[in-house]
Structures are given as C-alpha cells and as structure tokens.
Amino acid sequence: MGINRSRLQGHLEELAKIGKIGETGVCRLAHSKEDREAVEVVKGWMEEAGLQARIDGFGNLIGRIEGSEKEKPILVLGSHIDSQPYGGRFDGTAGALGAIEVVHSMKDNGMTPKRTIEVICFSDEEGSRFNKGVFGVRALAGLLEEGELERKDKSGMTRKEALKEFGVEPDLSKSPVYQKGDIEAFLELHIEQGPVLESQNKPVGIVSGISGPIWLTVTLEGFAGHAGSVPMPLRKDAMVGASEIITKFDQLVKEEGKETTVGTVGSVQVFPNSRNIIPEKVEFTVDLRDIDLEHRTNLEKKLYTIIEETCSRHSLAHTISEDTRSEPRYCADWIKDIMKSEDEALGFESPVLMSGPFHDALFMSYISDYGMIFVRCEKGISHNPLEFAEMDDIEKGVNLLYQTAVRISENEKE
C-alpha cells in the first residue's frame, strides 16, 4: 500500500496555478490574497482527506484527525505553501501537499491511526515580505520576538495589518500553542534545494540535521568626497573596506571551512551611491552556516578580526548587528532509524545528508523530535522559476514519508 500519485500530482499542478508567474514560476507572498486563495484550496483538500481543518490567528492552516488513543502525544506532518516573489512550484508545497496525501492514503487504505495526526501548512516560512520568516512555526513554538506584528513590507503595511487583510485576528498572547511533550514527532518532506542527491544519482535522502545560520548586518562608515580631487592616500572609502572584507570572508570560508560550511554576502547597500562621490557608508549582510557549531564559532571570531583590522587600516568606523542566530539542530536518531528501515524495504538506498537551508522543522525541533526527507531537485535550483523535481522522485519521497508516518502513528518508537 502506498500513496495516490495521480492525486498528489494533480494537487501540485493545481496549486502552482495560484500566483503563477511566467511558465513555471510562482509568487505567493505571505498573507497576500494569493496566499489566502491557496490556503482555501488546500483547506478543501485537507477536508477531503478526512482532516478537520482550520486557519489559526497566525495564518497557519492546520488539519487534524483524531487517533484512537487520544492521550498519546500527537504526530505532526507539514511544510509551507507561501513562496518567494520569484519562486518555484515545489519549495514547501511538495512537503505540505505530500503530508495531506499521507493522511488521505491512510484513509483510502482503511487505516485509523492510534496517534492523533495534525498536518500543518505553516504561515510565512519564506520571510521575503517582512524580512523575517518562519513566522507561523515560531508562533506555534513560542519563539516569536518583540515587534513581530509591527514589521513592515515594502509598501509600509505591517504584518498585523496584512494578517487582518488575510482574514485573521493575530493574538500573540496565544503563543506558544504547543508545549514540550505535546508532540511525539514532526516530519517534513522538502526538495533538497541543493545538488547532492543529483550528484549521487539518488531520488531521496534522509536528513541528519539542519545547519545553524548566523545572519549579520555589517555597516562601515568613512567620509564622502569628490572622486576627482581627494588623493588616494587621504581617502576613507567605505566601499574599498567592504570589498576587502567580503573577499577575505569568502577566502576564509573556502580555505578553513569544512564541507558543511557555507558563507554568503547577499545584499550590499551603498551611500550616497553616486558615480563621482567616494562612498561614505556601506551596509552588507553576512550569512554563515555550519552543522558544526564549534567550527562556525571559530570562523565567526576570525571574521570579526578581519572586519576590525580592515576598518583600522582604512580609517573606517563599523557596527555589526546580529539578525539571526540558530544552533544546528539534529534529527532524532529513532526517527532516522525508522526512515532507514522503511527506506531499505522500499529499495531506495537513500543517503544521509545534512540541510544547509533552514526549514520549519528547525523551529519545531525546540518542542519536538523531528525527522526530514529530501527529494532530489534538478541542478539543485530553488527560489527560482526553474526549480524542478521529477514526479517519480516526489512519489518516492512521499511514500517514504507515508511509511514512516504509519509506523509512528501506530505508536512505534525505535
């Protein structure tokens, strides 16, 4: 017994039409009218699967089917259905719709789970609209920060206003929704968003853990002057300092990082941003990730030294603000053992690999054991309309999710 491939494929194709851009792209920003339309459609699919579905005050779509042993901690499955502004069809949706398919297939196969199951489509995983993501899962886990509802999008609308426009009344006093012990396990399937599975010619992977990201914003300040008249030795050029730091950071990660270490400067702002004015102020972001916390910490310290020495040499002032800091979170061994057992029975020979990107599972890990399944995606492309995963691979991944969920829903714990 397995999942219904044609039904899952139909759902994936139907959802991709909501917020469609171009031939294969998707734009469903959090709390937008496209997001609401998608939530309503998916809510209907939850109900067809036998789930009682509702939308909570944080914008999460939650479906629930009661188990025969209601006193047991529940099993939660899910992912997200919001997208990047220039996103693809499979990021989040493969896992969210795959989770619904798992419950629907249980129903088709005449199964009543002993353990209550919830399927969650988490609100605003991507974070592209309000520059702070994984909102819905952090609300459920009690991990929201001050000022969450006051964050504004590019048009000046606050998250609180957007949620009301979406159709819910946000109430942060209701966070957390779950306490430790409420959930036995959380399972998430996701496209890999990287090239490892494709390089190994494997359709599915079992995740070992999620790298911990540090997000920093570095601001350098020098002094503006006429590009034609200020001699080179007398300049305080913030752009020169920033470019040197960025280059040395890249070299640091490449030369001293492990296979699991990645570092990125993805955004740079320059003031006054004029052709013939020496740049006075440069602000850039740093994204540093590793599954090895001690190694990440050592590289972070070396980055600070690079920044201080460079600014001293170029007579620049600097500030460093910390936007995000998460420790690596490892998948539960007992869940991985079940996945490996079921994977062997299915004959997939799936490798074990880590996740560089963070997912809703990262934050669920603070209140529950968790496990993740990756599905191969073409050339590792994601956050791009060219993002693509073969239906054969998605089917294999969701079948592994199904078998794992069945085992856990029947109260098995190895």
mmCIF file of C-alpha atoms in Angstrom, residues 52-390:
data_model
loop_
_atom_site.group_PDB
_atom_site.id
_atom_site.type_symbol
_atom_site.label_atom_id
_atom_site.label_comp_id
_atom_site.label_asym_id
_atom_site.label_seq_id
_atom_site.Cartn_x
_atom_site.Cartn_y
_atom_site.Cartn_z
ATOM 1 C CA GLN A 52 -10.801 18.777 10.335
ATOM 2 C CA ALA A 53 -9.207 21.974 9.019
ATOM 3 C CA ARG A 54 -8.951 25.497 10.391
ATOM 4 C CA ILE A 55 -6.881 28.663 9.964
ATOM 5 C CA ASP A 56 -5.398 29.993 13.201
ATOM 6 C CA GLY A 57 -4.664 33.581 14.215
ATOM 7 C CA PHE A 58 -1.119 33.402 12.860
ATOM 8 C CA GLY A 59 -2.213 32.348 9.376
ATOM 9 C CA ASN A 60 -1.288 28.675 9.818
ATOM 10 C CA LEU A 61 -3.556 26.136 8.110
ATOM 11 C CA ILE A 62 -3.975 23.162 10.468
ATOM 12 C CA GLY A 63 -5.762 19.898 9.754
ATOM 13 C CA ARG A 64 -6.397 17.274 12.450
ATOM 14 C CA ILE A 65 -7.558 13.678 12.516
ATOM 15 C CA GLU A 66 -8.173 12.165 15.919
ATOM 16 C CA GLY A 67 -6.380 8.960 16.838
ATOM 17 C CA SER A 68 -7.922 6.106 18.775
ATOM 18 C CA GLU A 69 -5.527 6.737 21.677
ATOM 19 C CA LYS A 70 -6.158 10.431 22.320
ATOM 20 C CA GLU A 71 -3.925 10.602 25.376
ATOM 21 C CA LYS A 72 -0.808 9.962 23.289
ATOM 22 C CA PRO A 73 1.431 12.845 22.101
ATOM 23 C CA ILE A 74 0.483 13.682 18.535
ATOM 24 C CA LEU A 75 2.291 13.224 15.211
ATOM 25 C CA VAL A 76 2.674 16.398 13.133
ATOM 26 C CA LEU A 77 3.432 16.494 9.403
ATOM 27 C CA GLY A 78 3.794 19.516 7.171
ATOM 28 C CA SER A 79 5.689 22.306 5.476
ATOM 29 C CA HIS A 80 4.630 25.609 3.841
ATOM 30 C CA ILE A 81 2.836 26.865 0.740
ATOM 31 C CA ASP A 82 3.947 30.527 0.627
ATOM 32 C CA SER A 83 6.678 31.361 -1.872
ATOM 33 C CA GLN A 84 9.462 33.727 -2.738
ATOM 34 C CA PRO A 85 8.483 36.665 -5.018
ATOM 35 C CA TYR A 86 10.289 34.897 -7.885
ATOM 36 C CA GLY A 87 9.872 31.320 -6.702
ATOM 37 C CA GLY A 88 9.222 27.821 -7.932
ATOM 38 C CA ARG A 89 6.448 25.227 -7.757
ATOM 39 C CA PHE A 90 7.936 22.714 -5.332
ATOM 40 C CA ASP A 91 9.579 24.622 -2.459
ATOM 41 C CA GLY A 92 7.406 23.824 0.566
ATOM 42 C CA THR A 93 4.441 22.635 -1.466
ATOM 43 C CA ALA A 94 5.871 19.153 -2.108
ATOM 44 C CA GLY A 95 6.040 18.596 1.654
ATOM 45 C CA ALA A 96 2.764 20.292 2.562
ATOM 46 C CA LEU A 97 0.716 18.511 -0.089
ATOM 47 C CA GLY A 98 2.701 15.313 0.459
ATOM 48 C CA ALA A 99 1.674 15.397 4.125
ATOM 49 C CA ILE A 100 -2.005 15.708 3.179
ATOM 50 C CA GLU A 101 -1.559 12.839 0.742
ATOM 51 C CA VAL A 102 -0.146 10.667 3.545
ATOM 52 C CA VAL A 103 -3.318 11.108 5.612
ATOM 53 C CA HIS A 104 -5.571 10.727 2.564
ATOM 54 C CA SER A 105 -3.816 7.475 1.653
ATOM 55 C CA MET A 106 -4.240 6.195 5.215
ATOM 56 C CA LYS A 107 -7.957 6.847 4.823
ATOM 57 C CA ASP A 108 -8.028 5.132 1.416
ATOM 58 C CA ASN A 109 -6.219 2.142 2.907
ATOM 59 C CA GLY A 110 -8.733 1.833 5.740
ATOM 60 C CA MET A 111 -6.352 2.928 8.482
ATOM 61 C CA THR A 112 -7.355 4.723 11.669
ATOM 62 C CA PRO A 113 -4.201 5.970 13.398
ATOM 63 C CA LYS A 114 -3.741 5.240 17.081
ATOM 64 C CA ARG A 115 -1.939 8.547 17.495
ATOM 65 C CA THR A 116 -3.703 11.810 16.559
ATOM 66 C CA ILE A 117 -2.188 13.384 13.439
ATOM 67 C CA GLU A 118 -2.027 17.049 12.524
ATOM 68 C CA VAL A 119 -0.979 18.390 9.144
ATOM 69 C CA ILE A 120 0.239 21.998 9.157
ATOM 70 C CA CYS A 121 0.855 24.414 6.314
ATOM 71 C CA PHE A 122 2.975 26.901 8.229
ATOM 72 C CA SER A 123 2.460 30.618 7.658
ATOM 73 C CA ASP A 124 5.236 32.753 6.127
ATOM 74 C CA GLU A 125 8.133 30.332 6.099
ATOM 75 C CA GLU A 126 9.934 32.284 3.394
ATOM 76 C CA GLY A 127 10.172 35.661 5.133
ATOM 77 C CA SER A 128 10.575 37.575 1.877
ATOM 78 C CA ARG A 129 7.709 40.011 2.517
ATOM 79 C CA PHE A 130 8.525 41.136 6.070
ATOM 80 C CA ASN A 131 12.239 40.225 6.080
ATOM 81 C CA LYS A 132 11.684 37.758 8.909
ATOM 82 C CA GLY A 133 10.469 34.273 8.104
ATOM 83 C CA VAL A 134 9.230 31.059 9.721
ATOM 84 C CA PHE A 135 6.613 33.203 11.438
ATOM 85 C CA GLY A 136 3.864 30.626 11.794
ATOM 86 C CA VAL A 137 6.017 27.846 13.209
ATOM 87 C CA ARG A 138 7.738 30.200 15.634
ATOM 88 C CA ALA A 139 4.323 31.336 16.845
ATOM 89 C CA LEU A 140 3.269 27.742 17.490
ATOM 90 C CA ALA A 141 6.512 27.019 19.355
ATOM 91 C CA GLY A 142 6.594 30.237 21.398
ATOM 92 C CA LEU A 143 9.660 31.641 19.634
ATOM 93 C CA LEU A 144 8.353 34.989 18.404
ATOM 94 C CA GLU A 145 10.340 38.160 19.096
ATOM 95 C CA GLU A 146 9.383 41.683 20.121
ATOM 96 C CA GLY A 147 7.853 43.759 17.342
ATOM 97 C CA GLU A 148 6.879 40.848 15.066
ATOM 98 C CA LEU A 149 3.475 42.310 14.200
ATOM 99 C CA GLU A 150 4.929 45.779 13.612
ATOM 100 C CA ARG A 151 7.369 44.663 10.908
ATOM 101 C CA LYS A 152 6.545 46.357 7.588
ATOM 102 C CA ASP A 153 6.655 45.213 3.982
ATOM 103 C CA LYS A 154 7.969 47.382 1.136
ATOM 104 C CA SER A 155 4.624 49.179 0.826
ATOM 105 C CA GLY A 156 4.608 50.103 4.523
ATOM 106 C CA MET A 157 1.938 47.592 5.571
ATOM 107 C CA THR A 158 2.571 45.964 8.937
ATOM 108 C CA ARG A 159 2.309 42.226 9.458
ATOM 109 C CA LYS A 160 -0.640 42.851 11.783
ATOM 110 C CA GLU A 161 -2.462 44.750 9.037
ATOM 111 C CA ALA A 162 -1.584 42.076 6.491
ATOM 112 C CA LEU A 163 -2.898 39.278 8.732
ATOM 113 C CA LYS A 164 -6.163 41.175 9.225
ATOM 114 C CA GLU A 165 -6.426 41.648 5.456
ATOM 115 C CA PHE A 166 -5.686 37.921 5.135
ATOM 116 C CA GLY A 167 -8.707 37.315 7.366
ATOM 117 C CA VAL A 168 -7.444 36.515 10.861
ATOM 118 C CA GLU A 169 -7.072 38.390 14.144
ATOM 119 C CA PRO A 170 -3.481 37.954 15.366
ATOM 120 C CA ASP A 171 -3.071 37.499 19.106
ATOM 121 C CA LEU A 172 0.490 36.902 20.273
ATOM 122 C CA SER A 173 -0.743 36.005 23.748
ATOM 123 C CA LYS A 174 -1.845 32.667 22.268
ATOM 124 C CA SER A 175 1.787 31.715 21.560
ATOM 125 C CA PRO A 176 3.042 29.070 22.265
ATOM 126 C CA VAL A 177 0.317 26.721 21.102
ATOM 127 C CA TYR A 178 2.307 23.542 21.793
ATOM 128 C CA GLN A 179 4.392 22.676 24.827
ATOM 129 C CA LYS A 180 7.195 20.139 25.023
ATOM 130 C CA GLY A 181 5.600 16.723 25.323
ATOM 131 C CA ASP A 182 2.530 17.569 23.234
ATOM 132 C CA ILE A 183 4.152 16.270 20.039
ATOM 133 C CA GLU A 184 5.820 12.871 19.657
ATOM 134 C CA ALA A 185 7.412 13.686 16.313
ATOM 135 C CA PHE A 186 7.401 16.201 13.492
ATOM 136 C CA LEU A 187 8.091 15.021 9.946
ATOM 137 C CA GLU A 188 8.826 17.295 6.989
ATOM 138 C CA LEU A 189 9.494 16.432 3.363
ATOM 139 C CA HIS A 190 11.167 19.082 1.226
ATOM 140 C CA ILE A 191 13.013 19.382 -2.044
ATOM 141 C CA GLU A 192 16.741 19.364 -1.314
ATOM 142 C CA GLN A 193 17.434 22.857 -2.723
ATOM 143 C CA GLY A 194 20.961 21.656 -3.380
ATOM 144 C CA PRO A 195 22.885 19.385 -5.785
ATOM 145 C CA VAL A 196 23.986 16.497 -3.512
ATOM 146 C CA LEU A 197 21.264 13.975 -4.372
ATOM 147 C CA GLU A 198 21.581 14.692 -8.080
ATOM 148 C CA SER A 199 25.364 14.247 -7.867
ATOM 149 C CA GLN A 200 24.810 10.829 -6.236
ATOM 150 C CA ASN A 201 22.006 9.905 -8.647
ATOM 151 C CA LYS A 202 19.615 9.307 -5.747
ATOM 152 C CA PRO A 203 15.952 10.366 -5.757
ATOM 153 C CA VAL A 204 15.561 10.641 -1.979
ATOM 154 C CA GLY A 205 17.724 11.480 1.025
ATOM 155 C CA ILE A 206 17.343 11.138 4.793
ATOM 156 C CA VAL A 207 18.332 14.316 6.617
ATOM 157 C CA SER A 208 20.780 14.151 9.531
ATOM 158 C CA GLY A 209 20.293 17.711 10.751
ATOM 159 C CA ILE A 210 19.924 21.369 9.824
ATOM 160 C CA SER A 211 22.841 23.795 9.813
ATOM 161 C CA GLY A 212 22.676 26.684 12.232
ATOM 162 C CA PRO A 213 22.706 30.072 10.482
ATOM 163 C CA ILE A 214 24.185 33.331 11.708
ATOM 164 C CA TRP A 215 22.846 36.404 9.911
ATOM 165 C CA LEU A 216 24.751 39.653 10.459
ATOM 166 C CA THR A 217 24.430 43.156 9.052
ATOM 167 C CA VAL A 218 27.772 44.986 8.847
ATOM 168 C CA THR A 219 27.870 48.771 8.441
ATOM 169 C CA LEU A 220 31.063 50.626 7.520
ATOM 170 C CA GLU A 221 31.325 54.436 7.649
ATOM 171 C CA GLY A 222 34.024 56.562 6.076
ATOM 172 C CA PHE A 223 33.833 60.035 4.572
ATOM 173 C CA ALA A 224 32.354 61.195 1.272
ATOM 174 C CA GLY A 225 34.447 63.325 -1.028
ATOM 175 C CA HIS A 226 34.843 64.289 -4.662
ATOM 176 C CA ALA A 227 36.081 61.332 -6.701
ATOM 177 C CA GLY A 228 38.275 63.617 -8.772
ATOM 178 C CA SER A 229 40.005 65.668 -6.118
ATOM 179 C CA VAL A 230 40.688 63.617 -2.968
ATOM 180 C CA PRO A 231 44.131 61.910 -3.179
ATOM 181 C CA MET A 232 44.069 58.136 -2.750
ATOM 182 C CA PRO A 233 46.142 58.058 0.492
ATOM 183 C CA LEU A 234 43.746 60.520 2.168
ATOM 184 C CA ARG A 235 40.519 58.680 1.429
ATOM 185 C CA LYS A 236 38.165 56.933 3.872
ATOM 186 C CA ASP A 237 36.419 54.789 1.279
ATOM 187 C CA ALA A 238 33.790 52.527 2.801
ATOM 188 C CA MET A 239 33.382 50.560 -0.437
ATOM 189 C CA VAL A 240 37.071 49.643 -0.551
ATOM 190 C CA GLY A 241 36.860 48.401 3.023
ATOM 191 C CA ALA A 242 33.688 46.428 2.350
ATOM 192 C CA SER A 243 35.074 44.791 -0.772
ATOM 193 C CA GLU A 244 38.219 43.744 1.116
ATOM 194 C CA ILE A 245 36.188 42.246 3.976
ATOM 195 C CA ILE A 246 33.864 40.417 1.593
ATOM 196 C CA THR A 247 36.798 38.963 -0.351
ATOM 197 C CA LYS A 248 38.623 37.849 2.796
ATOM 198 C CA PHE A 249 35.431 36.340 4.235
ATOM 199 C CA ASP A 250 34.995 34.296 1.078
ATOM 200 C CA GLN A 251 38.610 33.135 1.258
ATOM 201 C CA LEU A 252 38.225 32.264 4.949
ATOM 202 C CA VAL A 253 35.239 30.009 4.333
ATOM 203 C CA LYS A 254 36.839 28.333 1.312
ATOM 204 C CA GLU A 255 40.227 27.770 2.965
ATOM 205 C CA GLU A 256 39.226 26.954 6.550
ATOM 206 C CA GLY A 257 35.634 25.820 6.226
ATOM 207 C CA LYS A 258 34.558 22.194 6.181
ATOM 208 C CA GLU A 259 32.376 20.537 3.536
ATOM 209 C CA THR A 260 29.377 21.651 5.592
ATOM 210 C CA THR A 261 30.439 25.313 5.880
ATOM 211 C CA VAL A 262 28.940 27.997 3.642
ATOM 212 C CA GLY A 263 29.284 31.766 3.763
ATOM 213 C CA THR A 264 27.479 34.380 1.686
ATOM 214 C CA VAL A 265 27.265 38.143 1.320
ATOM 215 C CA GLY A 266 23.955 38.543 -0.472
ATOM 216 C CA SER A 267 22.995 42.197 -0.095
ATOM 217 C CA VAL A 268 25.024 45.417 -0.330
ATOM 218 C CA GLN A 269 23.760 48.996 0.082
ATOM 219 C CA VAL A 270 25.940 51.997 -0.765
ATOM 220 C CA PHE A 271 25.535 55.650 0.234
ATOM 221 C CA PRO A 272 25.422 58.080 -1.470
ATOM 222 C CA ASN A 273 25.657 55.666 -4.417
ATOM 223 C CA SER A 274 26.934 58.180 -6.954
ATOM 224 C CA ARG A 275 29.461 57.663 -9.714
ATOM 225 C CA ASN A 276 31.706 60.560 -8.710
ATOM 226 C CA ILE A 277 31.432 60.519 -4.895
ATOM 227 C CA ILE A 278 33.685 58.428 -2.655
ATOM 228 C CA PRO A 279 31.348 56.001 -0.846
ATOM 229 C CA GLU A 280 30.756 57.198 2.705
ATOM 230 C CA LYS A 281 28.647 54.312 4.016
ATOM 231 C CA VAL A 282 28.301 50.668 3.001
ATOM 232 C CA GLU A 283 25.969 48.156 4.604
ATOM 233 C CA PHE A 284 26.171 44.460 3.735
ATOM 234 C CA THR A 285 24.772 41.192 5.026
ATOM 235 C CA VAL A 286 26.660 38.102 6.131
ATOM 236 C CA ASP A 287 25.156 34.596 6.152
ATOM 237 C CA LEU A 288 27.394 31.977 7.815
ATOM 238 C CA ARG A 289 26.197 28.390 8.318
ATOM 239 C CA ASP A 290 27.592 25.100 9.539
ATOM 240 C CA ILE A 291 26.331 21.903 11.133
ATOM 241 C CA ASP A 292 29.409 22.051 13.418
ATOM 242 C CA LEU A 293 28.686 24.766 15.993
ATOM 243 C CA GLU A 294 32.244 24.998 17.372
ATOM 244 C CA HIS A 295 33.716 25.365 13.892
ATOM 245 C CA ARG A 296 31.153 28.015 12.973
ATOM 246 C CA THR A 297 32.016 29.945 16.143
ATOM 247 C CA ASN A 298 35.730 29.909 15.300
ATOM 248 C CA LEU A 299 35.087 31.237 11.806
ATOM 249 C CA GLU A 300 32.790 33.928 13.182
ATOM 250 C CA LYS A 301 35.574 35.146 15.510
ATOM 251 C CA LYS A 302 38.018 35.268 12.604
ATOM 252 C CA LEU A 303 35.506 37.269 10.565
ATOM 253 C CA TYR A 304 35.278 39.861 13.359
ATOM 254 C CA THR A 305 39.081 40.142 13.332
ATOM 255 C CA ILE A 306 39.035 40.690 9.562
ATOM 256 C CA ILE A 307 36.446 43.450 9.952
ATOM 257 C CA GLU A 308 38.338 45.210 12.767
ATOM 258 C CA GLU A 309 41.726 45.060 11.064
ATOM 259 C CA THR A 310 40.342 46.219 7.714
ATOM 260 C CA CYS A 311 38.464 49.147 9.236
ATOM 261 C CA SER A 312 41.524 50.209 11.200
ATOM 262 C CA ARG A 313 43.675 50.125 8.087
ATOM 263 C CA HIS A 314 41.182 52.232 6.090
ATOM 264 C CA SER A 315 40.166 54.568 8.952
ATOM 265 C CA LEU A 316 36.558 53.393 8.917
ATOM 266 C CA ALA A 317 34.030 53.135 11.743
ATOM 267 C CA HIS A 318 31.973 49.963 11.863
ATOM 268 C CA THR A 319 28.979 48.368 13.561
ATOM 269 C CA ILE A 320 27.810 44.751 13.465
ATOM 270 C CA SER A 321 24.201 43.852 14.221
ATOM 271 C CA GLU A 322 23.017 40.291 14.709
ATOM 272 C CA ASP A 323 19.784 39.472 12.855
ATOM 273 C CA THR A 324 19.547 35.714 13.399
ATOM 274 C CA ARG A 325 21.489 33.137 15.380
ATOM 275 C CA SER A 326 20.400 29.499 15.439
ATOM 276 C CA GLU A 327 22.347 26.495 16.602
ATOM 277 C CA PRO A 328 22.440 23.363 14.429
ATOM 278 C CA ARG A 329 19.546 21.026 15.183
ATOM 279 C CA TYR A 330 19.901 17.282 14.665
ATOM 280 C CA CYS A 331 17.211 14.852 13.570
ATOM 281 C CA ALA A 332 16.159 12.309 16.191
ATOM 282 C CA ASP A 333 18.019 9.013 15.882
ATOM 283 C CA TRP A 334 14.878 6.942 16.489
ATOM 284 C CA ILE A 335 13.087 8.678 13.599
ATOM 285 C CA LYS A 336 16.084 8.252 11.298
ATOM 286 C CA ASP A 337 16.175 4.561 12.248
ATOM 287 C CA ILE A 338 12.537 4.128 11.209
ATOM 288 C CA MET A 339 13.204 6.009 7.962
ATOM 289 C CA LYS A 340 16.252 3.869 7.196
ATOM 290 C CA SER A 341 14.287 0.676 7.873
ATOM 291 C CA GLU A 342 11.414 1.732 5.621
ATOM 292 C CA ASP A 343 13.833 3.056 3.004
ATOM 293 C CA GLU A 344 15.505 -0.338 2.871
ATOM 294 C CA ALA A 345 12.148 -2.051 2.436
ATOM 295 C CA LEU A 346 11.313 0.321 -0.431
ATOM 296 C CA GLY A 347 14.713 -0.347 -2.025
ATOM 297 C CA PHE A 348 15.737 3.286 -2.398
ATOM 298 C CA GLU A 349 19.209 3.079 -0.761
ATOM 299 C CA SER A 350 18.860 6.727 0.224
ATOM 300 C CA PRO A 351 21.953 8.534 1.511
ATOM 301 C CA VAL A 352 22.030 10.522 4.740
ATOM 302 C CA LEU A 353 22.801 14.212 4.232
ATOM 303 C CA MET A 354 22.572 17.493 6.110
ATOM 304 C CA SER A 355 20.445 20.531 5.283
ATOM 305 C CA GLY A 356 22.120 23.872 4.676
ATOM 306 C CA PRO A 357 18.859 25.854 4.339
ATOM 307 C CA PHE A 358 16.690 26.066 7.415
ATOM 308 C CA HIS A 359 13.091 24.884 7.377
ATOM 309 C CA ASP A 360 10.036 24.893 9.618
ATOM 310 C CA ALA A 361 11.498 21.711 11.123
ATOM 311 C CA LEU A 362 14.377 23.712 12.625
ATOM 312 C CA PHE A 363 11.972 25.526 14.924
ATOM 313 C CA MET A 364 9.742 22.537 15.596
ATOM 314 C CA SER A 365 12.895 20.867 16.929
ATOM 315 C CA TYR A 366 12.717 23.080 20.037
ATOM 316 C CA ILE A 367 9.470 21.416 21.130
ATOM 317 C CA SER A 368 9.597 18.002 19.448
ATOM 318 C CA ASP A 369 11.810 15.297 17.988
ATOM 319 C CA TYR A 370 11.913 15.712 14.227
ATOM 320 C CA GLY A 371 12.879 13.968 11.012
ATOM 321 C CA MET A 372 13.226 15.200 7.434
ATOM 322 C CA ILE A 373 13.185 13.669 3.980
ATOM 323 C CA PHE A 374 14.764 15.376 0.973
ATOM 324 C CA VAL A 375 13.703 14.911 -2.643
ATOM 325 C CA ARG A 376 16.159 15.462 -5.490
ATOM 326 C CA CYS A 377 15.713 18.685 -7.459
ATOM 327 C CA GLU A 378 17.236 19.434 -10.834
ATOM 328 C CA LYS A 379 20.687 21.055 -10.600
ATOM 329 C CA GLY A 380 19.898 21.979 -7.002
ATOM 330 C CA ILE A 381 17.981 25.035 -8.231
ATOM 331 C CA SER A 382 15.458 26.604 -5.857
ATOM 332 C CA HIS A 383 13.975 30.055 -5.145
ATOM 333 C CA ASN A 384 13.759 30.345 -8.908
ATOM 334 C CA PRO A 385 11.043 29.554 -11.501
ATOM 335 C CA LEU A 386 13.448 26.955 -12.959
ATOM 336 C CA GLU A 387 13.097 24.898 -9.756
ATOM 337 C CA PHE A 388 12.036 21.364 -10.756
ATOM 338 C CA ALA A 389 11.562 17.945 -9.202
ATOM 339 C CA GLU A 390 10.534 14.811 -11.070
#
